Coordinates of C-alpha atoms in Angstrom, one line a residue:
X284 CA 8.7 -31.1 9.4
X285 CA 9.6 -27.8 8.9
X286 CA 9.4 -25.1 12.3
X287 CA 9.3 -21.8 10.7
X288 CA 6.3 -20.6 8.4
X289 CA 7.3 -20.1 5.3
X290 CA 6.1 -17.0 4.0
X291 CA 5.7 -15.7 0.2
X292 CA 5.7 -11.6 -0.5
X293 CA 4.9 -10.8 -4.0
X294 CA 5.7 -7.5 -4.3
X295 CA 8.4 -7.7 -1.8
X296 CA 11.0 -5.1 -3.0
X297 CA 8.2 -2.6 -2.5
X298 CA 7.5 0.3 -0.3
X299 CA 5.3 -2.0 2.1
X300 CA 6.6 -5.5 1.0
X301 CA 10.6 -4.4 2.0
X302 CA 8.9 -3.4 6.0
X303 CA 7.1 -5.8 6.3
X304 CA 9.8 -8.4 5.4
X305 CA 11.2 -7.3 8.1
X306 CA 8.8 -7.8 10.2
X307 CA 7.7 -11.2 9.4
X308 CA 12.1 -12.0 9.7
X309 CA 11.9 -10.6 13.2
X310 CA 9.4 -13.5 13.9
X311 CA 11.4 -16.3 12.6
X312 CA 9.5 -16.5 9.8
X313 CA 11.2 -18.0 6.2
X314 CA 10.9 -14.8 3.9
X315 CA 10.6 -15.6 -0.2
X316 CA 10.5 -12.3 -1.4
X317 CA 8.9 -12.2 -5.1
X318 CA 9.2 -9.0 -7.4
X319 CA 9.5 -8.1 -11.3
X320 CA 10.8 -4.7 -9.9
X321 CA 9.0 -2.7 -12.2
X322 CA 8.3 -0.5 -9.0
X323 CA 10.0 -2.0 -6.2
X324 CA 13.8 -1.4 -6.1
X325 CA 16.3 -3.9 -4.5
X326 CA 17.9 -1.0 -2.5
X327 CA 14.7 -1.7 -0.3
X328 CA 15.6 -5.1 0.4
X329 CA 19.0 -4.7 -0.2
X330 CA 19.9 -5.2 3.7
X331 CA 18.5 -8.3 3.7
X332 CA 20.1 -10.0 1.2
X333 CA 22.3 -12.7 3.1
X334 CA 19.8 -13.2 5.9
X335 CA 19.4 -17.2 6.4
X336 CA 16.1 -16.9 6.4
X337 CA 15.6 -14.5 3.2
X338 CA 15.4 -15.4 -0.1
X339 CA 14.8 -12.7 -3.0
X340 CA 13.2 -14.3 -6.7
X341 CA 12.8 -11.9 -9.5
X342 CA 9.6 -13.3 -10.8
X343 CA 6.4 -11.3 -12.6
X344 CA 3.0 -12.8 -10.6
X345 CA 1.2 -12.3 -14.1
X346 CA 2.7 -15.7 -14.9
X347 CA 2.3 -18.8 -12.1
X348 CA 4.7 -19.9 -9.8
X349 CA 5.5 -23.0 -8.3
X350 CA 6.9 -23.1 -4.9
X351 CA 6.0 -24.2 -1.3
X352 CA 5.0 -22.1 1.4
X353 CA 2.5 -21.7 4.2
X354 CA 1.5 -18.1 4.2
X355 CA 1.1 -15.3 0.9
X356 CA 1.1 -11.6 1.1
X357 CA -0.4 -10.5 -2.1
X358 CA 0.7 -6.6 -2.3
X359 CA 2.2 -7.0 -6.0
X360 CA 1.2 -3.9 -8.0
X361 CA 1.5 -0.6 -8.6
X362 CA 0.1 1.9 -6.2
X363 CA 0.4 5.2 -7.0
X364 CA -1.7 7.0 -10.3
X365 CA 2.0 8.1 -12.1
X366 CA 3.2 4.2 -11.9
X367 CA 0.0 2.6 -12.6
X368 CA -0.9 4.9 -15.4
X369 CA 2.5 4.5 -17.3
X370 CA 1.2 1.3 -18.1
X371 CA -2.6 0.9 -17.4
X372 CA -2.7 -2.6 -19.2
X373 CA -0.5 -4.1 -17.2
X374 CA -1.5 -2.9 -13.7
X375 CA -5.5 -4.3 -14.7
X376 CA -3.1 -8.1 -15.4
X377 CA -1.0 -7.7 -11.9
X378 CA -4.3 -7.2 -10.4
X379 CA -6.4 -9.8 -12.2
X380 CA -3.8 -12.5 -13.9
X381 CA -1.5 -11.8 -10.3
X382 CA -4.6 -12.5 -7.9
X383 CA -5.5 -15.5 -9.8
X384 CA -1.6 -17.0 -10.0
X385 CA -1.5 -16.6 -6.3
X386 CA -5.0 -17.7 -5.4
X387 CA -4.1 -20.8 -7.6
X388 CA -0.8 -21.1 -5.7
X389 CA -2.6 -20.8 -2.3
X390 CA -5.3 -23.5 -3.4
X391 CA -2.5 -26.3 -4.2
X392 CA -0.4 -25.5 -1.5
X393 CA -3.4 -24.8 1.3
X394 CA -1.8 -21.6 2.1
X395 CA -3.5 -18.8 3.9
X396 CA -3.0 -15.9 1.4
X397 CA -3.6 -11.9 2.3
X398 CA -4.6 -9.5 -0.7
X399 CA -3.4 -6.0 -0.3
X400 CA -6.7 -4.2 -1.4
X401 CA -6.6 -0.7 -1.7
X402 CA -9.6 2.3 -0.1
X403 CA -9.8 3.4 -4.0
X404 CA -12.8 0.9 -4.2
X405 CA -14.4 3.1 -3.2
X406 CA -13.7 5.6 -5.6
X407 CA -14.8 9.3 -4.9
X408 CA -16.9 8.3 -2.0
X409 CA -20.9 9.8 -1.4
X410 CA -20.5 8.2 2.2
X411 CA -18.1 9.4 4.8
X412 CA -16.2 8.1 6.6
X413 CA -15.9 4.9 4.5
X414 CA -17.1 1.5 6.0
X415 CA -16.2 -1.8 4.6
X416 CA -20.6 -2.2 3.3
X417 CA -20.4 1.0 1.3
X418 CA -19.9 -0.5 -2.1
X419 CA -18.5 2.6 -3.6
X420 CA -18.3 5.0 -6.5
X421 CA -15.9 4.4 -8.8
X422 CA -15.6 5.2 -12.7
X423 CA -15.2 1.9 -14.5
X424 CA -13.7 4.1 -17.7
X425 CA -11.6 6.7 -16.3
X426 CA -7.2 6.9 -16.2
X427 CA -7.7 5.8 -12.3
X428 CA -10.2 2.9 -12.8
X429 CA -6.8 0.4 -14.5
X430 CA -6.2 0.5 -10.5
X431 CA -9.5 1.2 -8.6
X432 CA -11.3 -1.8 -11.2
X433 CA -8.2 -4.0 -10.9
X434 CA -8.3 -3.9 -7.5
X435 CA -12.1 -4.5 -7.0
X436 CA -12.0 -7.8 -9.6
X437 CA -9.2 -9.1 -7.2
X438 CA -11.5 -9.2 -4.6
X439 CA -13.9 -11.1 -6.3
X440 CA -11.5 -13.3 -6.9
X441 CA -10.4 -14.0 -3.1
X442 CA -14.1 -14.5 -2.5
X443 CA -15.4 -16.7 -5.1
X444 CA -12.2 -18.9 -3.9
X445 CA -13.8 -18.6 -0.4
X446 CA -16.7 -19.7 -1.5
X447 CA -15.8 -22.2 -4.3
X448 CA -12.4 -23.7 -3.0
X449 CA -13.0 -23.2 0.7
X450 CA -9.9 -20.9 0.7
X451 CA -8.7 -18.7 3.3
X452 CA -8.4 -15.7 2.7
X453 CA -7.9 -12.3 4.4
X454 CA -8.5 -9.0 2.5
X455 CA -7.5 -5.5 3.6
X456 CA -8.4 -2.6 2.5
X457 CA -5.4 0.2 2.8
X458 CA -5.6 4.2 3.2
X459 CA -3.0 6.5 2.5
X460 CA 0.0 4.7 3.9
X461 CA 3.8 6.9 4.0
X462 CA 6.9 6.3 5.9
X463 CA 11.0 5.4 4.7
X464 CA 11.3 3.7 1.2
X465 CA 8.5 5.6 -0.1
X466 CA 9.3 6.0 -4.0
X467 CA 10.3 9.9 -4.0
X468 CA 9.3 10.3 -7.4
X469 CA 5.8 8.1 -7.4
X470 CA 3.6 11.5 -7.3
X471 CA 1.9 11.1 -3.7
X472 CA 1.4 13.6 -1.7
X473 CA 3.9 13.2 1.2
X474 CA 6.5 12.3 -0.3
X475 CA 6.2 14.7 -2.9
X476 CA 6.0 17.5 -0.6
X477 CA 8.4 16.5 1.7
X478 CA 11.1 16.5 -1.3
X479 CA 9.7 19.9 -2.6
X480 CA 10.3 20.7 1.1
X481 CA 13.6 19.7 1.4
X482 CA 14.8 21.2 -1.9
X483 CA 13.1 24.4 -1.2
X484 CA 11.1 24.5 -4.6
X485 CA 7.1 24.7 -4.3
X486 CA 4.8 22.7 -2.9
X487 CA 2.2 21.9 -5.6
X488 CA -1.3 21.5 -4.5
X489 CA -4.1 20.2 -6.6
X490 CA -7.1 22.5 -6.5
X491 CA -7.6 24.3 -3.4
X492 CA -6.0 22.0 -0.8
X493 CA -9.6 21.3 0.5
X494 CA -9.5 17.6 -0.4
X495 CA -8.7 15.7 2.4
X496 CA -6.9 12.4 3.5
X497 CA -6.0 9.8 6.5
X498 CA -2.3 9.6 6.8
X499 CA -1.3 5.8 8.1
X500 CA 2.3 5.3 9.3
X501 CA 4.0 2.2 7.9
X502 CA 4.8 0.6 10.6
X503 CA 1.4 0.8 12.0
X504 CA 0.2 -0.4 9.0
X505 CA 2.3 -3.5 8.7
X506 CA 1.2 -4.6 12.5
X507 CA -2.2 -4.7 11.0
X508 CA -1.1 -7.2 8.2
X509 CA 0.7 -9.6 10.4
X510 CA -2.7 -9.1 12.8
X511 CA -5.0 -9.8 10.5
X512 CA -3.2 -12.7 9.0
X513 CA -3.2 -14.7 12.7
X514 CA -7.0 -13.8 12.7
X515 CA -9.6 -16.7 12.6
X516 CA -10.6 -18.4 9.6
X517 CA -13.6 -16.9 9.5
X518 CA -12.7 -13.6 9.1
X519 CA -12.1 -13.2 5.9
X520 CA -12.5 -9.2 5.5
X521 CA -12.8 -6.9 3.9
X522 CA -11.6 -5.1 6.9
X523 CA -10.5 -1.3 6.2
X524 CA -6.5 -0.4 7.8
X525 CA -5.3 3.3 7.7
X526 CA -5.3 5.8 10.6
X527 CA -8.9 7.6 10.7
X528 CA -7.0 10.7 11.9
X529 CA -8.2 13.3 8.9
X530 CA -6.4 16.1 7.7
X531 CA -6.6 18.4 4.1
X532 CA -3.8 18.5 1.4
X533 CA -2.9 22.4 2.0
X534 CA -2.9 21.5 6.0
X535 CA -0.6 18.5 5.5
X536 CA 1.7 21.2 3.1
X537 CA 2.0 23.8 6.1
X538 CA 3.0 20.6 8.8
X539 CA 5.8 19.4 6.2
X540 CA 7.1 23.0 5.9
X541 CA 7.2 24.0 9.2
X542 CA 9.2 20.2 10.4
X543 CA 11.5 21.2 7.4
X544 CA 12.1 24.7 8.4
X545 CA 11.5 25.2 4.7
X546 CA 11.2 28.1 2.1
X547 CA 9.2 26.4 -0.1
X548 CA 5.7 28.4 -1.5
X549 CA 2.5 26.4 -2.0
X550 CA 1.4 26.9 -5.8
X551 CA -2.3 25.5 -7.3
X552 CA -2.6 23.0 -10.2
X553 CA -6.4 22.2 -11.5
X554 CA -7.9 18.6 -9.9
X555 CA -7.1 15.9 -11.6
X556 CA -9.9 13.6 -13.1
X557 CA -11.7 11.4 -10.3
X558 CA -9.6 12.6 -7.9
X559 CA -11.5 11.8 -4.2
X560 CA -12.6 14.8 -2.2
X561 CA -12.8 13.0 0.6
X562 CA -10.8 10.1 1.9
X563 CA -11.0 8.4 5.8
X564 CA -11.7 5.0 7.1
X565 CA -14.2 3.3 9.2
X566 CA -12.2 1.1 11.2
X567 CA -14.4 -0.2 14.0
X568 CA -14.3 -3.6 11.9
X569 CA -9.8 -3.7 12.6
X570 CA -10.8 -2.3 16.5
X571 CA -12.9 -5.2 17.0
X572 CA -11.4 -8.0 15.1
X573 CA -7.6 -7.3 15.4
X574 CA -7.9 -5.4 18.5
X575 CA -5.6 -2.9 16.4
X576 CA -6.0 1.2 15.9
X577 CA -3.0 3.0 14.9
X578 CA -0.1 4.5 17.1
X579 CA 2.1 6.7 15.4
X580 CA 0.6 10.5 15.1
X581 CA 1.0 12.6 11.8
X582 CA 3.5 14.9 13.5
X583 CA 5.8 12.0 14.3
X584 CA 5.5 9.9 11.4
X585 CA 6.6 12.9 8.9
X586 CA 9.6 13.2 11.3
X587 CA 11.0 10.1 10.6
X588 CA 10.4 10.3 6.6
X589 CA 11.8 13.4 6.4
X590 CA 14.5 12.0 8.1
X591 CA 14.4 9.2 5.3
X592 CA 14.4 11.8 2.7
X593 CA 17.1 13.5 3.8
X594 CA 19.1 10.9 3.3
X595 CA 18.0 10.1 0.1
X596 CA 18.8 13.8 -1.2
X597 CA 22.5 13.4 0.5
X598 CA 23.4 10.7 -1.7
X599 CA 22.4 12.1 -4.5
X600 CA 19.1 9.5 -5.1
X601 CA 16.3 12.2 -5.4
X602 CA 16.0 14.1 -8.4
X603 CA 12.8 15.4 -9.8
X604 CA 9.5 15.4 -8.2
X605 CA 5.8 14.7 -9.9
X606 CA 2.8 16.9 -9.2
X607 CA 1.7 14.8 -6.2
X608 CA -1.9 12.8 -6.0

């Protein structure tokens, strides 16, 4: 009988799969890290190549997979609007085909399996902050809705297993998440900026700056994951994880420049379609069930991924930077 859990990432090369690796390797836990890499990139997970208790499979979730394990972390797909747009088709399969290959691996293997939902359910949100029974206003046609509708079918998915196949299941709903191994290029906002920063060129802001988000630190973010995942059957979720701390996009510019002692100007671009005014979570639901609220502030958190950042641009691995989302 095996002592460890044995636990499958897909999407483990990622930005949030590569942390919380880690993590779960810190516990003892068996690690079977699954990605295509059509985002994630092995210098991520690089480190933890050799580990005894890591093991790295270059496998696409859209098609099944047959191995044994106790516990799955279903984060595979692309998260940002310049990766999931460069191929719209094939983030709506990772997010349909991918839940249903690991939903069917859970249900023949009686793993517990987590799915790395996303607060764009909600869409451009008429309710604020945003609670977990606020179903949301989200355009089924639009460049965004690949994503925000991809992401929304998964979570039918996870519950008709519930109810159908008696699964367990827990579903999280993540905010704006930023921290080391964020792709520097992916178009979000603080990454984006912080390279513009860094580099001295300008800071570009959609619209006014008067849109605003929650900024979650990773590591924060991953301690919710592993809490929710030793939750009770019976919760199930959807339970919303991100720091309710709100801020706008022009104050979150000023912050990075100041930290970066940076000459950088702020310059306007129009709004992008369906892009969310208004972005925070409700997260009396993770208070109460995980006995979890987030740690790191917004002041401390951009210090240690500018830090990241500027050893990115030392060795030469930024480049360009997208207009950021």
């Amino acid at each position: 009988m095996h002592l460890e859990r044995r636990v499958l990432i897909s999407g483990g090369a990622g930005f949030l799969g590569s942390h919380l690796s880690e993590r779960l390797l810190s516990q003892g836990c068996q690690v079977l890290c699954v990605d295509n890499f059509f985002t994630g990139t092995r210098r991520n997970i690089e480190h933890l190549i050799g580990e005894k208790n890591f093991e790295l499979l270059r496998h696409d979730i859209c098609q099944p997979l047959f191995v044994e394990v106790d516990e799955i972390y279903n984060l595979a797909c692309p998260a940002s609007p310049i990766h999931y747009q460069r191929d719209p088709v094939k983030t709506t399969k990772t997010s349909i085909l991918g839940a249903l290959n690991m939903l069917g691996l859970a249900k023949r293997v009686g793993a517990k399996i987590f799915q790395a939902s996303t607060s764009e359910v909600y869409g451009d949100p008429s309710v604020h902050p945003q609670p977990e029974e606020y179903w949301g206003n989200v355009n089924p046609i639009g460049p965004r809705s690949c994503y925000d509708e991809g992401k929304r079918c998964a979570e039918t998915l996870f519950f008709d297993y519930r109810r159908q196949h008696n699964l367990e299941i827990k579903v999280g709903r993540i905010f704006n998440t930023y921290g080391p191994r964020t792709h520097p290029n992916d178009g979000r906002v603080v990454s984006s900026f912080i390279v513009q920063a860094l580099t001295n060129r300008p800071i570009t802001i959609f619209g006014e700056g008067r849109q605003t988000r929650s900024f979650c630190y990773v590591s924060d973010l991953i301690e919710a994951f592993v809490g929710m995942m030793a939750t009770p059957r019976e919760v199930a979720g959807p339970v919303n994880l991100g720091n309710p701390a709100e801020f706008t996009i022009a104050e979150l510019a000023t912050q990075i420049i100041e930290l970066t002692n940076s000459r950088s100007e702020i310059i306007n671009l129009p709004l992008p379609q369906d892009d969310p005014q208004q972005r925070r979570p409700d997260i009396s639901k993770a208070k109460k069930l995980l006995d979890w609220e987030p740690k790191v502030g917004l002041t401390e958190g951009l210090t240690k991924t500018i830090e990241y950042f500027e050893g990115m641009i030392a060795e030469g691995l930024v480049q360009r930077v997208h207009a950021p989302t």
